[in-house]
Every structure is written in structure tokens, then in C-alpha cells.
Amino acid sequence: MLRILKSFAAVGIAIGALTAAAHAADIKIGFVVKQPEEPWFQDEWKFADIAAKEKGFTLVKIGAEDGEKVQSAIDNLGAQGAQGFIICTPDVKLGPGIVAKAEANGLKLMTVDDRLVNADGSPIEAVPHMGISALKIGEAVGAAIADEIKKRGWDMASVGAIRVSYDQLPTAVDRVEGAISSLKAAGFPEANIFDAPQAKTDTEAALNAATVVLNKHADVKHWVAFGLNDEAVLGAVRASETVGITPDNFIGVGIGGADSAINEFKKPAATGFFGTVIISPKRHGYETALNMYEWVANDKAPPALTLTAGELALRDTYVEVRKNLGIE
Ligand code: GLA
């Protein structure tokens, strides 16, 4: 009798394992990003793919650069029989619409990088989110710039700062305000900080915005720059080059650490792109995909809010920092 029971149990376990496997294969998760060509998002997808392979679910990667594309991406996921998706939206104000569309399609929803907001600008707290610790990381950017200003022996009063801004995005505001607070704490005069609003969050838009500032203050010799991400700061660096400012007179520190920054560090001679605070596409891609999988497969909801850290990297330290973060 015992033997019969045992074999029943064994069969039960085998069937259980089989259904679990079949179940994972039925799971389809979307990963929607606002700027698919940006190396940061390519890396997020890359790490999300690793999670999909490990767990055996299907990952559907969709680029959605505007609200209309977001709407059709969500409908498309619903029609394909997906159970949930992770999104970095092109516009956080689409928040209530995205929540409604996800619900209408029976999809679980989690956000990454850019947190959805309500009509009044407050974050939609019901949607689980993973973002960076924007203020802290911004402060690290500002501190790195202030240290380097001192090292170069510049007089703070004679330095101009380019605040490459994208103020419609709360995390962008927190990042640049963090940088400004560190600069001010180090004695940087607020009057020397010039706003360079970018129309889009890419290098070209930042180049255009920074060029306006540099042309307006052509008498300033030393410059520093900070912004939302590496692309923003690279735009300011390219702008400085076009007006003939040399790297020894420019200190740009970005946020990201993906290929846009690494390619700059790999150039034979240093440019005005002095450093970057490397953040983790592994956590943002792999972990969010895994979170969503656990939610769909095992009904384990993701943490309501996860804020990830960053680490400063320069030309001669980035290889090691990347290694430490597991993102080589
Ligand atoms: C925003 C930026 C990206 C990247 C992420 C990181 O979405 O646009 O470049 O910095 O935040 O969370």
C-alpha cells in the first residue's frame, strides 16, 4: 500500500512539474520602452531577455515613442494573450490612460525608470515601480563636478554650469536639482547656473539646448554640465566642442553608464565628458521582468517602490565599476 501511495505521489510530483513547465511557457510579458534606440533601454531589454530565458516565459519587446504607440502596444499585448507588462512611458502624464488600458486588457502593470503621475502630478502609487534614487544620484554628480573644479584650481565664481533640463519628467528634475544642491554646498554660485531645456531626451536635443547657453555666455571660460542622463551631458559636450571649448575647460558628468558613456571613455584622448554615475540596467531589466513573472505565475506582487543606487565612474575606473555592478 505504501509503495502504491509513494508511486502516486511520484506521479503527482511529475504532473505538478509538467504543469509548472507548461505554465511558464504560456506566460507572455511585455517590456515597453520610450526610446528603444538609447543604449540604456537596449541594456534593459538585454537583461530582461536573460530573465525570460531563465524562467522560460516569452518577452515581447516594444518601442513606444508617443502616446498613440503606447495605446496600440498595450492593445497588441492584450490581443497576443500576454498577462502583464513593464513600461517606461514616453510621457508620465499618460499615467491614468495607461492604467485604464492595462485594466481593459486584463494586464498586470509595472513601471520602470519613469513613474506614472495622476492628473495633479502626484505619483500613481498603486502601480509598482522601479526607478533610480534620483536625488541622491544627482547629488553624486554635483559632488564629482565640484571635486574636479577644485582639483583643476578653478575659481567657482568664474565657472558656468549648464543645467540640461527636461522638467516635465519628475526624475529629471530630481537628478538636476540633486546636482545643483551639491554644487551650491561646495560654494558654486547659483547665478552661474544656466538652464538649457531640451525638447527631447536625446543627445541632439541637448546639443541644441546647450549651444544656446554657450553662445549667450561666450565670455565664460570654464564650464560644467549635468542633466537627466549621459545623452544630455554628451549633447552639452558636443556643443562645447563646436564652439571651441577644450576638454581641460569642460567637466561634464552624466548618469547611465551604458554604451553612450563607455564609447566616450574609450576614445584615445579625454573629452569634456569627465564621468558618469553608472546605474544598473541589470536591476531595471532583469529584476522587473522577474518581478512581473512572479506576479503572473505565483501571484506574488512586486514591491510597491524600489529605488536603485548608482556609482561614479571615470575614464580610468569604469571597467571596474561595471564589473562590481555585474554589467560588463
Ligand atoms: C530615464 C531616462 C533614461 C535613464 C532612466 C534610468 O528614463 O530617460 O535615460 O536614465 O531614466 O532610470
Coordinates of C-alpha atoms and ligand atoms in Angstrom, one line a residue:
M1 CA 0.0 0.0 0.0
L2 CA 2.8 2.3 1.0
R3 CA 4.5 1.6 -2.3
I4 CA 1.4 2.4 -4.2
L5 CA 1.0 5.7 -2.3
K6 CA 4.6 6.5 -3.0
S7 CA 4.3 6.0 -6.7
F8 CA 1.1 8.0 -6.7
A9 CA 3.0 10.8 -5.0
A10 CA 5.8 10.5 -7.6
V11 CA 3.3 10.7 -10.4
G12 CA 1.7 13.7 -8.7
I13 CA 5.0 15.5 -8.4
A14 CA 5.8 14.7 -12.1
I15 CA 2.5 16.1 -13.2
G16 CA 3.0 19.1 -11.0
A17 CA 6.4 19.8 -12.6
L18 CA 4.9 19.3 -16.0
T19 CA 2.1 21.8 -15.4
A20 CA 4.6 24.3 -14.0
A21 CA 6.7 24.0 -17.1
A22 CA 3.7 24.3 -19.4
H23 CA 2.6 27.3 -17.4
A24 CA 5.9 29.2 -17.7
A25 CA 5.8 28.6 -21.5
D26 CA 2.3 30.2 -21.6
I27 CA 3.4 33.3 -19.9
K28 CA 4.0 36.3 -22.0
I29 CA 5.3 39.5 -20.6
G30 CA 5.6 42.9 -22.5
F31 CA 8.5 45.3 -22.0
V32 CA 7.7 48.7 -23.5
V33 CA 10.3 51.5 -23.6
K34 CA 10.1 55.1 -24.7
Q35 CA 13.4 55.2 -26.6
P36 CA 14.4 51.9 -28.0
E37 CA 17.5 53.2 -29.7
E38 CA 19.0 54.5 -26.4
P39 CA 21.7 52.1 -25.1
W40 CA 20.2 52.2 -21.6
F41 CA 17.0 50.7 -22.9
Q42 CA 18.8 48.2 -25.1
D43 CA 20.6 47.1 -22.0
E44 CA 17.3 46.8 -20.0
W45 CA 15.9 44.6 -22.7
K46 CA 19.0 42.5 -22.8
F47 CA 18.8 41.8 -19.1
A48 CA 15.0 41.2 -19.3
D49 CA 15.7 38.6 -22.0
I50 CA 18.0 36.8 -19.6
A51 CA 15.2 36.6 -17.1
A52 CA 12.8 35.3 -19.8
K53 CA 15.3 32.6 -20.8
E54 CA 15.9 31.5 -17.2
K55 CA 12.2 31.2 -16.3
G56 CA 11.0 30.1 -19.7
F57 CA 8.5 32.8 -20.4
T58 CA 8.1 34.9 -23.6
L59 CA 9.3 38.5 -23.5
V60 CA 7.7 40.9 -26.0
K61 CA 9.8 44.0 -26.5
I62 CA 8.0 47.1 -27.9
G63 CA 9.3 50.6 -28.6
A64 CA 6.7 53.3 -28.0
E65 CA 7.8 56.8 -28.6
D66 CA 4.5 58.5 -28.1
G67 CA 1.1 58.1 -26.5
E68 CA -0.5 56.6 -29.6
K69 CA 2.1 53.9 -29.8
V70 CA 1.7 53.2 -26.1
Q71 CA -2.0 52.6 -26.6
S72 CA -1.6 50.3 -29.5
A73 CA 1.3 48.5 -27.7
I74 CA -1.0 47.7 -24.8
D75 CA -3.8 46.5 -27.1
N76 CA -1.4 44.5 -29.0
L77 CA -0.1 42.8 -25.9
G78 CA -3.7 42.1 -24.8
A79 CA -4.6 40.6 -28.2
Q80 CA -1.5 38.4 -28.0
G81 CA -2.6 36.9 -24.7
A82 CA 0.1 38.5 -22.6
Q83 CA -0.6 38.6 -18.8
G84 CA 1.4 41.7 -17.9
F85 CA 3.9 44.3 -18.9
I86 CA 6.6 46.6 -17.7
I87 CA 6.7 50.1 -19.2
C88 CA 9.0 53.2 -19.3
T89 CA 6.5 55.6 -20.8
P90 CA 7.3 58.4 -23.2
D91 CA 5.2 60.8 -21.1
V92 CA 4.4 60.2 -17.4
K93 CA 1.2 62.2 -17.8
L94 CA -0.2 59.3 -19.8
G95 CA -0.4 57.6 -16.4
P96 CA -4.2 57.3 -15.9
G97 CA -4.7 56.3 -19.5
I98 CA -2.1 53.6 -19.3
V99 CA -3.6 52.2 -16.1
A100 CA -7.1 52.1 -17.7
K101 CA -5.8 50.5 -20.9
A102 CA -3.9 47.8 -18.9
E103 CA -7.1 47.1 -16.9
A104 CA -9.2 46.9 -20.0
N105 CA -6.8 44.3 -21.5
G106 CA -6.6 42.4 -18.2
L107 CA -2.8 43.0 -18.0
K108 CA -0.8 43.4 -14.8
L109 CA 1.2 46.7 -14.9
M110 CA 4.6 47.7 -13.5
T111 CA 6.7 50.8 -14.4
V112 CA 10.4 51.2 -14.7
D113 CA 12.6 54.4 -14.8
D114 CA 9.8 57.0 -15.2
R115 CA 7.0 56.8 -12.7
L116 CA 3.4 57.5 -13.9
V117 CA 1.6 60.5 -12.4
N118 CA -2.0 61.4 -11.8
A119 CA -3.6 64.4 -13.4
D120 CA -2.4 66.5 -10.4
G121 CA 1.2 65.5 -10.9
S122 CA 1.4 63.1 -7.9
P123 CA 2.8 59.6 -8.5
I124 CA 0.4 56.8 -9.1
E125 CA 1.3 54.7 -6.1
A126 CA -0.9 51.7 -6.9
V127 CA 1.4 50.8 -9.8
P128 CA 4.6 49.0 -8.7
H129 CA 7.7 51.0 -9.8
M130 CA 11.4 50.6 -10.0
G131 CA 13.4 53.8 -10.5
I132 CA 16.7 55.3 -9.6
S133 CA 17.4 57.2 -6.4
A134 CA 17.3 60.3 -8.5
L135 CA 18.1 63.0 -5.9
K136 CA 21.0 61.0 -4.4
I137 CA 22.4 60.2 -7.8
G138 CA 22.1 63.8 -8.8
E139 CA 24.0 64.8 -5.7
A140 CA 26.8 62.4 -6.6
V141 CA 27.0 64.1 -10.0
G142 CA 27.3 67.5 -8.4
A143 CA 29.8 66.4 -5.9
A144 CA 32.0 64.8 -8.6
I145 CA 31.9 68.1 -10.6
A146 CA 32.7 70.2 -7.5
D147 CA 35.7 68.0 -6.6
E148 CA 37.1 68.2 -10.1
I149 CA 36.6 72.0 -10.2
K150 CA 38.7 72.2 -7.0
K151 CA 41.3 69.8 -8.4
R152 CA 41.7 72.0 -11.5
G153 CA 42.0 75.0 -9.3
W154 CA 39.2 77.0 -11.0
D155 CA 37.6 79.9 -9.2
M156 CA 34.0 78.9 -8.7
A157 CA 32.8 82.4 -9.4
S158 CA 34.2 82.2 -13.0
V159 CA 32.7 78.9 -13.9
G160 CA 29.4 78.5 -15.8
A161 CA 27.1 75.5 -15.3
I162 CA 24.8 74.1 -18.0
R163 CA 21.7 72.5 -16.4
V164 CA 20.4 70.4 -19.3
S165 CA 16.8 70.1 -18.3
Y166 CA 13.7 68.2 -19.1
D167 CA 11.4 69.5 -16.4
Q168 CA 8.2 67.7 -17.5
L169 CA 9.8 64.5 -16.1
P170 CA 10.0 64.4 -12.3
T171 CA 13.0 62.1 -12.1
A172 CA 14.9 64.5 -14.4
V173 CA 14.1 67.4 -12.1
D174 CA 15.3 65.4 -9.1
R175 CA 18.5 64.5 -10.8
V176 CA 19.5 68.0 -11.8
E177 CA 18.3 69.5 -8.5
G178 CA 20.4 67.0 -6.7
A179 CA 23.5 68.1 -8.7
I180 CA 22.7 71.7 -8.0
S181 CA 22.4 71.2 -4.3
S182 CA 25.9 69.6 -4.1
L183 CA 27.4 72.3 -6.3
K184 CA 25.9 75.0 -4.1
A185 CA 27.0 73.3 -0.9
A186 CA 30.5 73.4 -2.4
G187 CA 30.3 77.1 -2.9
F188 CA 29.1 77.3 -6.5
P189 CA 27.2 80.5 -7.2
E190 CA 23.6 79.9 -8.2
A191 CA 23.7 82.8 -10.6
N192 CA 26.2 80.9 -12.8
I193 CA 23.8 78.0 -13.4
F194 CA 22.1 78.3 -16.8
D195 CA 19.0 76.3 -17.8
A196 CA 19.2 74.5 -21.2
P197 CA 15.8 72.9 -21.7
Q198 CA 15.9 70.1 -24.2
A199 CA 12.9 69.3 -26.4
K200 CA 13.6 65.5 -26.3
T201 CA 15.8 63.4 -24.1
D202 CA 18.4 62.7 -26.6
T203 CA 21.9 64.0 -27.5
E204 CA 20.8 66.1 -30.4
A205 CA 18.2 68.0 -28.4
A206 CA 20.7 68.5 -25.6
L207 CA 23.3 69.8 -28.1
N208 CA 20.9 72.3 -29.4
A209 CA 19.8 73.4 -26.0
A210 CA 23.4 73.7 -24.7
T211 CA 24.6 75.6 -27.8
V212 CA 22.1 78.4 -27.0
V213 CA 23.6 78.8 -23.5
L214 CA 27.2 78.7 -24.6
N215 CA 26.6 81.3 -27.3
K216 CA 24.8 83.6 -24.9
H217 CA 27.7 83.5 -22.4
A218 CA 30.6 83.4 -24.8
D219 CA 32.8 85.3 -22.3
V220 CA 32.8 82.4 -19.7
K221 CA 36.0 80.2 -19.9
H222 CA 35.3 77.2 -17.7
W223 CA 32.2 75.2 -18.0
V224 CA 30.5 72.2 -16.3
A225 CA 27.4 70.3 -17.3
F226 CA 24.9 67.9 -15.9
G227 CA 21.4 66.6 -16.9
L228 CA 19.0 63.7 -16.9
N229 CA 21.3 61.1 -18.4
D230 CA 24.5 60.6 -20.4
E231 CA 22.9 61.7 -23.6
A232 CA 22.0 65.1 -22.1
V233 CA 25.6 65.6 -20.9
L234 CA 27.1 64.3 -24.2
G235 CA 24.9 66.9 -26.0
A236 CA 26.5 69.6 -23.9
V237 CA 30.0 68.2 -24.5
R238 CA 29.4 68.2 -28.3
A239 CA 28.1 71.8 -28.1
S240 CA 31.3 72.8 -26.2
E241 CA 33.4 71.2 -28.9
T242 CA 31.6 73.1 -31.7
V243 CA 32.3 76.4 -30.0
G244 CA 35.9 75.5 -29.4
I245 CA 36.0 74.8 -25.7
T246 CA 38.7 72.3 -25.0
P247 CA 38.3 69.3 -22.6
D248 CA 40.6 70.9 -20.0
N249 CA 38.0 73.7 -19.7
F250 CA 34.9 71.5 -19.5
I251 CA 33.6 69.0 -16.9
G252 CA 30.5 67.0 -17.8
V253 CA 29.2 64.3 -15.6
G254 CA 26.3 62.1 -16.8
I255 CA 24.0 59.4 -15.4
G256 CA 23.7 56.0 -17.0
G257 CA 27.0 54.3 -17.9
A258 CA 25.7 52.4 -21.0
D259 CA 27.5 52.4 -24.4
S260 CA 27.0 56.2 -24.9
A261 CA 29.3 56.9 -22.0
I262 CA 31.6 53.9 -22.4
N263 CA 32.3 54.8 -26.1
E264 CA 33.3 58.2 -24.9
F265 CA 35.7 56.8 -22.3
K266 CA 37.2 54.6 -24.9
K267 CA 38.3 57.5 -27.1
P268 CA 42.1 57.8 -27.2
A269 CA 42.0 61.3 -25.7
A270 CA 39.8 62.6 -22.9
T271 CA 36.8 64.7 -23.9
G272 CA 34.7 67.1 -21.8
F273 CA 32.7 64.0 -20.7
F274 CA 34.5 63.6 -17.4
G275 CA 32.5 60.9 -15.7
T276 CA 29.1 59.2 -15.3
V277 CA 27.2 57.8 -12.4
I278 CA 26.7 54.2 -13.5
I279 CA 23.2 52.9 -12.7
S280 CA 22.1 49.2 -13.2
P281 CA 20.2 48.1 -16.3
K282 CA 20.5 44.7 -14.8
R283 CA 18.3 45.5 -11.9
H284 CA 15.9 47.6 -14.0
G285 CA 15.7 44.9 -16.8
Y286 CA 16.3 41.5 -15.2
E287 CA 14.6 42.3 -11.8
T288 CA 11.5 44.0 -13.2
A289 CA 11.0 41.1 -15.7
L290 CA 11.4 38.6 -12.8
N291 CA 9.0 40.6 -10.6
M292 CA 6.4 40.5 -13.3
Y293 CA 6.9 36.8 -13.9
E294 CA 6.4 36.1 -10.2
W295 CA 3.3 38.2 -10.1
V296 CA 1.8 36.4 -13.1
A297 CA 3.0 32.9 -12.3
N298 CA 2.8 32.9 -8.5
D299 CA 0.5 35.8 -7.7
K300 CA 3.4 37.5 -5.8
A301 CA 3.0 41.2 -6.4
P302 CA 6.2 43.3 -6.8
P303 CA 7.3 45.7 -4.1
A304 CA 5.4 49.0 -4.4
L305 CA 8.6 51.1 -4.9
T306 CA 12.2 50.1 -5.5
L307 CA 14.9 52.8 -5.8
T308 CA 18.2 51.7 -7.1
A309 CA 21.7 53.2 -6.5
G310 CA 24.5 54.4 -8.7
E311 CA 28.2 54.6 -8.6
L312 CA 30.5 57.2 -10.0
A313 CA 32.8 56.1 -12.8
L314 CA 35.6 58.0 -14.6
R315 CA 37.7 57.1 -17.7
D316 CA 40.1 55.1 -15.6
T317 CA 37.6 53.4 -13.2
Y318 CA 34.6 52.5 -15.3
V319 CA 35.8 48.9 -16.2
E320 CA 36.0 48.0 -12.5
V321 CA 32.7 49.8 -11.5
R322 CA 30.9 47.9 -14.3
K323 CA 32.3 44.7 -13.1
N324 CA 31.3 45.4 -9.5
L325 CA 27.7 46.1 -10.7
G326 CA 27.7 42.8 -12.7
I327 CA 27.0 44.7 -16.0
E328 CA 30.1 44.0 -18.1
Ligands
GLA1 C1 15.0 57.9 -17.7 C2 16.0 58.4 -18.7 C3 16.9 57.2 -19.2 C4 17.5 56.6 -17.9 C5 16.4 56.1 -17.0 C6 17.0 55.5 -15.8 O1 14.1 57.1 -18.3 O2 15.3 58.9 -19.8 O3 17.9 57.7 -20.0 O4 18.4 57.5 -17.3 O5 15.6 57.2 -16.6 O6 16.1 55.2 -14.8

